[in-house]
PDB file of C-alpha atoms and ligand atoms in Angstrom:
ATOM      1  CA  MET F  48      86.055 193.002  59.578  1.00 58.00           C
ATOM      2  CA  LYS F  49      88.616 190.325  59.727  1.00 71.00           C
ATOM      3  CA  GLN F  50      92.460 190.631  59.146  1.00 80.00           C
ATOM      4  CA  ASP F  51      93.531 187.748  57.779  1.00 81.00           C
ATOM      5  CA  ASP F  52      96.724 187.986  59.481  1.00 93.00           C
ATOM      6  CA  CYS F  53      95.579 188.754  63.024  1.00 98.00           C
ATOM      7  CA  ILE F  54      95.256 185.609  65.342  1.00 98.00           C
ATOM      8  CA  PHE F  55      92.418 187.734  67.587  1.00 98.00           C
ATOM      9  CA  CYS F  56      90.846 187.953  64.354  1.00 97.00           C
ATOM     10  CA  LYS F  57      91.457 184.138  64.548  1.00 97.00           C
ATOM     11  CA  ILE F  58      90.648 183.576  68.240  1.00 97.00           C
ATOM     12  CA  ALA F  59      87.437 185.862  68.463  1.00 96.00           C
ATOM     13  CA  GLY F  60      86.119 183.531  65.021  1.00 94.00           C
ATOM     14  CA  GLY F  61      86.997 180.118  66.463  1.00 94.00           C
ATOM     15  CA  GLU F  62      90.039 179.639  63.785  1.00 95.00           C
ATOM     16  CA  ILE F  63      92.742 179.069  66.859  1.00 96.00           C
ATOM     17  CA  PRO F  64      91.919 177.827  70.233  1.00 96.00           C
ATOM     18  CA  SER F  65      91.104 179.774  73.120  1.00 97.00           C
ATOM     19  CA  HIS F  66      90.268 178.622  77.013  1.00 98.00           C
ATOM     20  CA  THR F  67      87.023 180.977  76.662  1.00 98.00           C
ATOM     21  CA  LEU F  68      85.771 182.449  79.631  1.00 98.00           C
ATOM     22  CA  TYR F  69      82.518 184.416  78.436  1.00 98.00           C
ATOM     23  CA  GLU F  70      81.046 184.808  74.488  1.00 97.00           C
ATOM     24  CA  ASP F  71      78.370 186.845  73.131  1.00 97.00           C
ATOM     25  CA  GLY F  72      78.016 188.610  69.963  1.00 97.00           C
ATOM     26  CA  LYS F  73      80.417 191.051  69.969  1.00 97.00           C
ATOM     27  CA  PHE F  74      83.304 189.996  72.618  1.00 98.00           C
ATOM     28  CA  LYS F  75      85.204 187.310  73.705  1.00 98.00           C
ATOM     29  CA  VAL F  76      87.072 186.644  77.219  1.00 98.00           C
ATOM     30  CA  ILE F  77      90.058 184.864  77.247  1.00 98.00           C
ATOM     31  CA  LEU F  78      92.282 183.222  79.552  1.00 98.00           C
ATOM     32  CA  ASP F  79      96.143 184.859  78.211  1.00 98.00           C
ATOM     33  CA  VAL F  80      98.024 181.891  77.453  1.00 98.00           C
ATOM     34  CA  ALA F  81     100.817 183.865  79.154  1.00 97.00           C
ATOM     35  CA  PRO F  82      99.490 184.845  82.205  1.00 97.00           C
ATOM     36  CA  ALA F  83     101.137 187.646  84.277  1.00 97.00           C
ATOM     37  CA  THR F  84      98.800 185.538  87.064  1.00 97.00           C
ATOM     38  CA  ARG F  85      96.220 183.120  87.948  1.00 97.00           C
ATOM     39  CA  GLY F  86      93.415 183.832  85.890  1.00 98.00           C
ATOM     40  CA  HIS F  87      94.600 186.398  83.842  1.00 98.00           C
ATOM     41  CA  ALA F  88      92.120 186.785  80.425  1.00 98.00           C
ATOM     42  CA  LEU F  89      91.635 189.339  77.952  1.00 98.00           C
ATOM     43  CA  ILE F  90      88.144 190.265  76.376  1.00 98.00           C
ATOM     44  CA  ILE F  91      89.069 191.071  73.083  1.00 98.00           C
ATOM     45  CA  PRO F  92      85.815 192.618  70.806  1.00 98.00           C
ATOM     46  CA  LYS F  93      85.099 190.155  67.728  1.00 98.00           C
ATOM     47  CA  ARG F  94      85.749 192.544  65.277  1.00 97.00           C
ATOM     48  CA  HIS F  95      89.083 193.804  63.916  1.00 98.00           C
ATOM     49  CA  TYR F  96      90.375 197.157  65.714  1.00 98.00           C
ATOM     50  CA  ALA F  97      93.757 197.779  66.226  1.00 98.00           C
ATOM     51  CA  ASN F  98      93.457 199.533  69.652  1.00 98.00           C
ATOM     52  CA  LEU F  99      91.328 201.978  72.067  1.00 98.00           C
ATOM     53  CA  TYR F 100      91.980 205.147  68.917  1.00 98.00           C
ATOM     54  CA  GLU F 101      90.476 202.975  66.627  1.00 98.00           C
ATOM     55  CA  LEU F 102      87.316 200.818  68.814  1.00 98.00           C
ATOM     56  CA  PRO F 103      84.130 203.172  68.176  1.00 98.00           C
ATOM     57  CA  GLU F 104      83.009 204.879  71.964  1.00 98.00           C
ATOM     58  CA  ASP F 105      79.926 202.441  72.111  1.00 98.00           C
ATOM     59  CA  MET F 106      81.651 199.153  72.059  1.00 98.00           C
ATOM     60  CA  ALA F 107      84.747 201.432  74.734  1.00 98.00           C
ATOM     61  CA  ALA F 108      81.985 201.188  76.586  1.00 98.00           C
ATOM     62  CA  ASP F 109      80.698 198.455  76.488  1.00 98.00           C
ATOM     63  CA  VAL F 110      84.331 196.866  77.642  1.00 98.00           C
ATOM     64  CA  ILE F 111      84.493 198.726  80.074  1.00 98.00           C
ATOM     65  CA  ARG F 112      80.749 197.504  81.348  1.00 98.00           C
ATOM     66  CA  LEU F 113      82.125 193.546  80.746  1.00 98.00           C
ATOM     67  CA  ALA F 114      85.203 194.522  82.488  1.00 98.00           C
ATOM     68  CA  LYS F 115      83.175 195.343  85.447  1.00 98.00           C
ATOM     69  CA  LYS F 116      81.434 191.790  85.128  1.00 98.00           C
ATOM     70  CA  MET F 117      84.077 189.766  84.627  1.00 98.00           C
ATOM     71  CA  MET F 118      86.507 191.599  87.162  1.00 98.00           C
ATOM     72  CA  GLU F 119      83.188 190.967  89.703  1.00 98.00           C
ATOM     73  CA  LYS F 120      82.923 187.030  88.633  1.00 98.00           C
ATOM     74  CA  MET F 121      86.542 186.910  88.391  1.00 98.00           C
ATOM     75  CA  THR F 122      87.003 187.750  92.124  1.00 98.00           C
ATOM     76  CA  ASP F 123      84.404 185.795  93.627  1.00 98.00           C
ATOM     77  CA  LYS F 124      85.018 182.607  92.021  1.00 98.00           C
ATOM     78  CA  LEU F 125      88.670 183.310  92.021  1.00 98.00           C
ATOM     79  CA  ASN F 126      88.897 184.784  96.245  1.00 97.00           C
ATOM     80  CA  CYS F 127      91.510 187.399  94.623  1.00 98.00           C
ATOM     81  CA  ASP F 128      92.724 190.070  96.787  1.00 97.00           C
ATOM     82  CA  GLY F 129      92.903 192.643  93.845  1.00 97.00           C
ATOM     83  CA  PHE F 130      92.412 193.634  90.213  1.00 97.00           C
ATOM     84  CA  ASN F 131      94.499 195.335  87.359  1.00 97.00           C
ATOM     85  CA  LEU F 132      93.130 196.239  84.104  1.00 98.00           C
ATOM     86  CA  ILE F 133      95.332 197.446  81.927  1.00 98.00           C
ATOM     87  CA  GLN F 134      94.577 198.516  78.128  1.00 98.00           C
ATOM     88  CA  ASN F 135      98.052 199.046  75.973  1.00 98.00           C
ATOM     89  CA  ASN F 136      98.285 201.005  72.496  1.00 98.00           C
ATOM     90  CA  GLY F 137     101.222 201.314  70.671  1.00 98.00           C
ATOM     91  CA  GLU F 138     104.423 199.485  69.977  1.00 97.00           C
ATOM     92  CA  ILE F 139     106.128 202.417  73.013  1.00 97.00           C
ATOM     93  CA  ALA F 140     103.540 201.619  75.021  1.00 96.00           C
ATOM     94  CA  GLY F 141     103.318 197.221  75.383  1.00 95.00           C
ATOM     95  CA  GLN F 142     101.461 196.688  72.567  1.00 98.00           C
ATOM     96  CA  THR F 143     102.072 192.776  71.255  1.00 98.00           C
ATOM     97  CA  VAL F 144      99.334 192.275  69.215  1.00 98.00           C
ATOM     98  CA  PHE F 145      97.482 195.039  67.563  1.00 98.00           C
ATOM     99  CA  HIS F 146      94.073 193.842  67.669  1.00 98.00           C
ATOM    100  CA  PHE F 147      92.405 195.855  71.056  1.00 98.00           C
ATOM    101  CA  HIS F 148      92.325 194.064  74.461  1.00 98.00           C
ATOM    102  CA  MET F 149      91.512 194.754  77.660  1.00 98.00           C
ATOM    103  CA  HIS F 150      93.894 192.738  80.111  1.00 98.00           C
ATOM    104  CA  LEU F 151      91.380 191.419  83.323  1.00 98.00           C
ATOM    105  CA  ILE F 152      94.599 190.573  86.245  1.00 98.00           C
ATOM    106  CA  PRO F 153      93.613 189.136  89.397  1.00 98.00           C
ATOM    107  CA  ARG F 154      95.762 189.986  91.797  1.00 97.00           C
ATOM    108  CA  TYR F 155      96.759 188.388  95.131  1.00 97.00           C
ATOM    109  CA  HIS F 156      99.006 188.897  98.231  1.00 96.00           C
ATOM    110  CA  ASN F 157     101.452 186.587  97.370  1.00 93.00           C
ATOM    111  CA  ASP F 158     102.097 187.023  93.462  1.00 95.00           C
ATOM    112  CA  GLY F 159     105.274 189.918  93.937  1.00 92.00           C
ATOM    113  CA  GLU F 160     105.233 192.902  91.902  1.00 87.00           C
ATOM    114  CA  ILE F 161     104.137 192.543  88.084  1.00 88.00           C
ATOM    115  CA  LEU F 162     103.619 196.042  87.238  1.00 87.00           C
ATOM    116  CA  LYS F 163     106.212 198.571  88.304  1.00 87.00           C
ATOM    117  CA  TYR F 164     107.843 201.850  86.451  1.00 87.00           C
ATOM    118  CA  THR F 165     109.607 204.134  88.256  1.00 92.00           C
ATOM    119  CA  THR F 166     108.525 208.658  88.417  1.00 94.00           C
ATOM    120  CA  ILE F 167     109.634 211.475  86.930  1.00 95.00           C
ATOM    121  CA  SER F 168     109.155 214.413  89.168  1.00 96.00           C
ATOM    122  CA  PRO F 169     108.219 217.908  87.159  1.00 96.00           C
ATOM    123  CA  SER F 170     107.955 220.962  88.765  1.00 97.00           C
ATOM    124  CA  GLN F 171     105.085 223.168  89.504  1.00 98.00           C
ATOM    125  CA  GLU F 172     105.775 224.770  86.048  1.00 97.00           C
ATOM    126  CA  GLU F 173     105.736 221.935  84.064  1.00 97.00           C
ATOM    127  CA  LEU F 174     102.793 220.405  85.282  1.00 97.00           C
ATOM    128  CA  GLU F 175     100.794 223.567  84.327  1.00 97.00           C
ATOM    129  CA  GLU F 176     102.831 223.682  81.080  1.00 97.00           C
ATOM    130  CA  THR F 177     101.535 220.005  80.497  1.00 97.00           C
ATOM    131  CA  VAL F 178      97.637 220.827  82.236  1.00 97.00           C
ATOM    132  CA  VAL F 179      97.561 224.177  79.328  1.00 97.00           C
ATOM    133  CA  GLN F 180      98.992 221.458  75.994  1.00 97.00           C
ATOM    134  CA  ILE F 181      96.409 219.665  77.117  1.00 97.00           C
ATOM    135  CA  THR F 182      93.769 221.136  77.696  1.00 97.00           C
ATOM    136  CA  LYS F 183      94.128 224.635  75.305  1.00 94.00           C
TER     137      LYS F 183
HETATM  138  P1  LIG G 452      99.782 192.738  74.737  1.00 94.57           P
HETATM  139  O1  LIG G 452     101.226 192.998  75.194  1.00 94.57           O
HETATM  140  O2  LIG G 452      99.173 194.514  75.875  1.00 94.57           O
HETATM  141  O3  LIG G 452      99.362 193.515  73.128  1.00 94.57           O
HETATM  142  O4  LIG G 452      99.918 191.436  74.840  1.00 94.57           O
HETATM  143  C1  LIG G 452      98.961 190.936  74.284  1.00 94.57           C
HETATM  144  C2  LIG G 452      98.600 189.492  75.064  1.00 94.57           C
HETATM  145  O5  LIG G 452      98.656 188.453  73.764  1.00 94.57           O
HETATM  146  C3  LIG G 452     100.080 188.638  75.888  1.00 94.57           C
HETATM  147  O6  LIG G 452      99.695 189.266  77.109  1.00 94.57           O
HETATM  148  C4  LIG G 452     100.481 187.300  75.689  1.00 94.57           C
HETATM  149  O7  LIG G 452     100.413 186.783  76.209  1.00 94.57           O
HETATM  150  C5  LIG G 452      99.186 187.379  74.469  1.00 94.57           C
HETATM  151  N1  LIG G 452      98.456 186.326  73.093  1.00 94.57           N
HETATM  152  C6  LIG G 452      99.366 185.776  72.998  1.00 94.57           C
HETATM  153  N2  LIG G 452      99.004 185.172  72.294  1.00 94.57           N
HETATM  154  C7  LIG G 452      97.719 184.465  72.487  1.00 94.57           C
HETATM  155  C8  LIG G 452      96.860 183.479  72.354  1.00 94.57           C
HETATM  156  N3  LIG G 452      96.786 182.736  71.301  1.00 94.57           N
HETATM  157  N4  LIG G 452      96.351 182.777  73.413  1.00 94.57           N
HETATM  158  C9  LIG G 452      95.948 184.032  74.348  1.00 94.57           C
HETATM  159  N5  LIG G 452      96.797 184.948  74.329  1.00 94.57           N
HETATM  160  C10 LIG G 452      98.057 185.345  73.940  1.00 94.57           C
HETATM  161 ZN1  LIG G 453      92.469 191.314  64.371  1.00 94.57          ZN
END
């Protein structure tokens, strides 16, 4: 399924060019045009799913398998020192392209702090309430 106004559908279909690292029947892995670090790439399914909520479970398993494979290859070839996998769902979570994708971000000792969030300080009671809310 393809969504006409979706940039990643167009990239997946080859209508818009991309710097492709890997391609198979289900996925394309491309370099991000605005990379956080050298080699920052995106795993994009060829079919349109807006986010992880919509992605079928078997595809989700395929994504993590491919992420591991790409991460190992990129670490070897780029000689990076670590790796972040990031996957944003919803505008509030930082998603800007509403076609599922997973970021593959090689990390280098000198690349600076590219990901930072402040922490909150919940009490023991609040932590327990959260457990109850999620699990009951
Ligand atoms: P997100 O904020 O998680 O939705 O990430 C969207 C990512 O897509 C951003 O890192 C953009 O730089 C990247 N991006 C947008 N357009 C293109 C494009 N045409 N080719 C490659 N990457 C793109
Ligand atoms: Zn799409």
